[in-house]
């Protein structure tokens, strides 16, 4: 029996087109922090527009960094975080995100 040809009819979460890390560094600026989620989790629908886009993230623990999301679930997000030198796979709970700005 020959193996199936072509891609599968569907892709697992985070494995769609462009699911790998970006091939370039993020922008060289920090965007203005314009919104805050407050005591509630970031809405998955609101951050979904940032999928496969450079996104600056501010966490509740005061960390902030460039992020490239490749998967957004009901309670979590994953993708690639810029560590200053390269993209590293990263995921977190949406409740940890204070605000975000995609460019």
CSV table of C-alpha atoms in Angstrom, one decimal:
chain,number,residue,atom,x,y,z
A,1,UNK,CA,0.0,0.0,0.0
A,2,UNK,CA,1.4,3.4,-1.0
A,3,UNK,CA,1.7,6.2,1.6
A,4,UNK,CA,-0.8,9.0,1.2
A,5,UNK,CA,0.4,11.9,-0.9
A,6,UNK,CA,0.0,15.5,-0.2
A,7,UNK,CA,-0.7,17.3,3.2
A,8,UNK,CA,-3.3,16.0,5.6
A,9,UNK,CA,-6.8,17.4,5.2
A,10,UNK,CA,-6.4,19.4,8.4
A,11,UNK,CA,-3.5,20.7,10.5
A,12,UNK,CA,-3.2,20.3,14.3
A,13,UNK,CA,-3.4,23.5,16.3
A,14,UNK,CA,-0.4,25.7,15.7
A,15,UNK,CA,0.8,23.7,12.7
A,16,UNK,CA,-0.8,25.8,10.0
A,17,UNK,CA,1.0,27.9,7.4
A,18,UNK,CA,3.8,29.9,9.0
A,19,UNK,CA,3.6,28.0,12.3
A,20,UNK,CA,7.4,28.1,12.8
A,21,UNK,CA,9.3,31.1,14.2
A,22,UNK,CA,9.7,34.2,12.2
A,23,UNK,CA,12.8,34.4,10.0
A,24,UNK,CA,13.6,38.0,11.1
A,25,UNK,CA,13.9,39.7,14.5
A,26,UNK,CA,11.0,41.7,15.8
A,27,UNK,CA,10.6,45.4,15.3
A,28,UNK,CA,13.3,47.5,17.0
A,29,UNK,CA,10.7,49.6,19.0
A,30,UNK,CA,8.4,49.0,22.0
A,31,UNK,CA,4.8,49.9,21.2
A,32,UNK,CA,2.8,52.1,23.5
A,33,UNK,CA,0.8,50.1,26.1
A,34,UNK,CA,-2.8,51.1,25.2
A,35,UNK,CA,-5.1,48.7,27.0
A,36,UNK,CA,-5.1,46.6,30.1
A,37,UNK,CA,-7.0,43.5,30.8
A,38,UNK,CA,-7.2,44.2,34.5
A,39,UNK,CA,-8.1,41.3,36.9
A,40,UNK,CA,-9.6,39.2,34.1
A,41,UNK,CA,-8.0,37.0,31.4
A,42,UNK,CA,-7.3,38.4,28.0
A,43,UNK,CA,-10.2,37.4,25.7
A,44,UNK,CA,-9.0,34.8,23.1
A,45,UNK,CA,-11.2,36.5,20.5
A,46,UNK,CA,-9.4,39.8,21.1
A,47,UNK,CA,-5.9,38.5,20.8
A,48,UNK,CA,-6.8,36.2,17.8
A,49,UNK,CA,-6.2,39.1,15.4
A,50,UNK,CA,-2.5,38.9,16.5
A,51,UNK,CA,-2.0,35.3,15.3
A,52,UNK,CA,1.1,35.1,13.1
A,53,UNK,CA,2.0,38.7,13.8
A,54,UNK,CA,4.7,40.4,15.9
A,55,UNK,CA,2.9,41.1,19.2
A,56,UNK,CA,4.3,42.9,22.2
A,57,UNK,CA,3.1,41.4,25.4
A,58,UNK,CA,3.0,42.8,29.0
A,59,UNK,CA,2.6,40.1,31.7
A,60,UNK,CA,1.1,40.5,35.1
A,61,UNK,CA,4.5,39.8,36.6
A,62,UNK,CA,5.9,42.9,34.9
A,63,UNK,CA,7.8,41.0,32.2
A,64,UNK,CA,7.4,42.3,28.7
A,65,UNK,CA,8.7,41.0,25.4
A,66,UNK,CA,8.1,40.5,21.7
A,67,UNK,CA,6.0,37.4,20.9
A,68,UNK,CA,4.9,35.7,17.7
A,69,UNK,CA,1.7,33.7,18.5
A,70,UNK,CA,1.0,30.5,16.5
A,71,UNK,CA,-1.8,29.0,18.6
A,72,UNK,CA,-4.6,30.6,20.7
A,73,UNK,CA,-6.8,28.4,22.8
A,74,UNK,CA,-9.6,29.2,25.2
A,75,UNK,CA,-7.2,29.6,28.1
A,76,UNK,CA,-3.7,29.6,26.7
A,77,UNK,CA,-1.5,30.9,24.0
A,78,UNK,CA,1.7,29.6,22.5
A,79,UNK,CA,4.2,30.6,19.9
A,80,UNK,CA,7.7,32.1,19.9
A,81,UNK,CA,9.2,34.6,22.3
A,82,UNK,CA,12.1,36.8,21.4
A,83,UNK,CA,14.9,36.5,23.9
A,84,UNK,CA,17.1,39.3,22.5
A,85,UNK,CA,19.0,37.0,20.2
A,86,UNK,CA,16.6,34.4,18.7
A,87,UNK,CA,13.0,33.1,18.8
A,88,UNK,CA,12.3,30.5,21.6
A,89,UNK,CA,9.1,28.4,21.8
A,90,UNK,CA,6.9,29.8,24.7
A,91,UNK,CA,3.4,29.3,26.0
A,92,UNK,CA,1.4,30.9,28.8
A,93,UNK,CA,-2.0,31.2,30.4
A,94,UNK,CA,-4.1,34.0,29.0
A,95,UNK,CA,-4.7,35.2,32.6
A,96,UNK,CA,-1.0,36.1,32.8
A,97,UNK,CA,-1.3,38.7,30.0
A,98,UNK,CA,-1.9,42.2,31.3
A,99,UNK,CA,-2.0,43.7,27.8
A,100,UNK,CA,-0.7,43.3,24.3
A,101,UNK,CA,-0.2,45.2,21.1
A,102,UNK,CA,0.3,43.5,17.7
A,103,UNK,CA,1.9,45.3,14.8
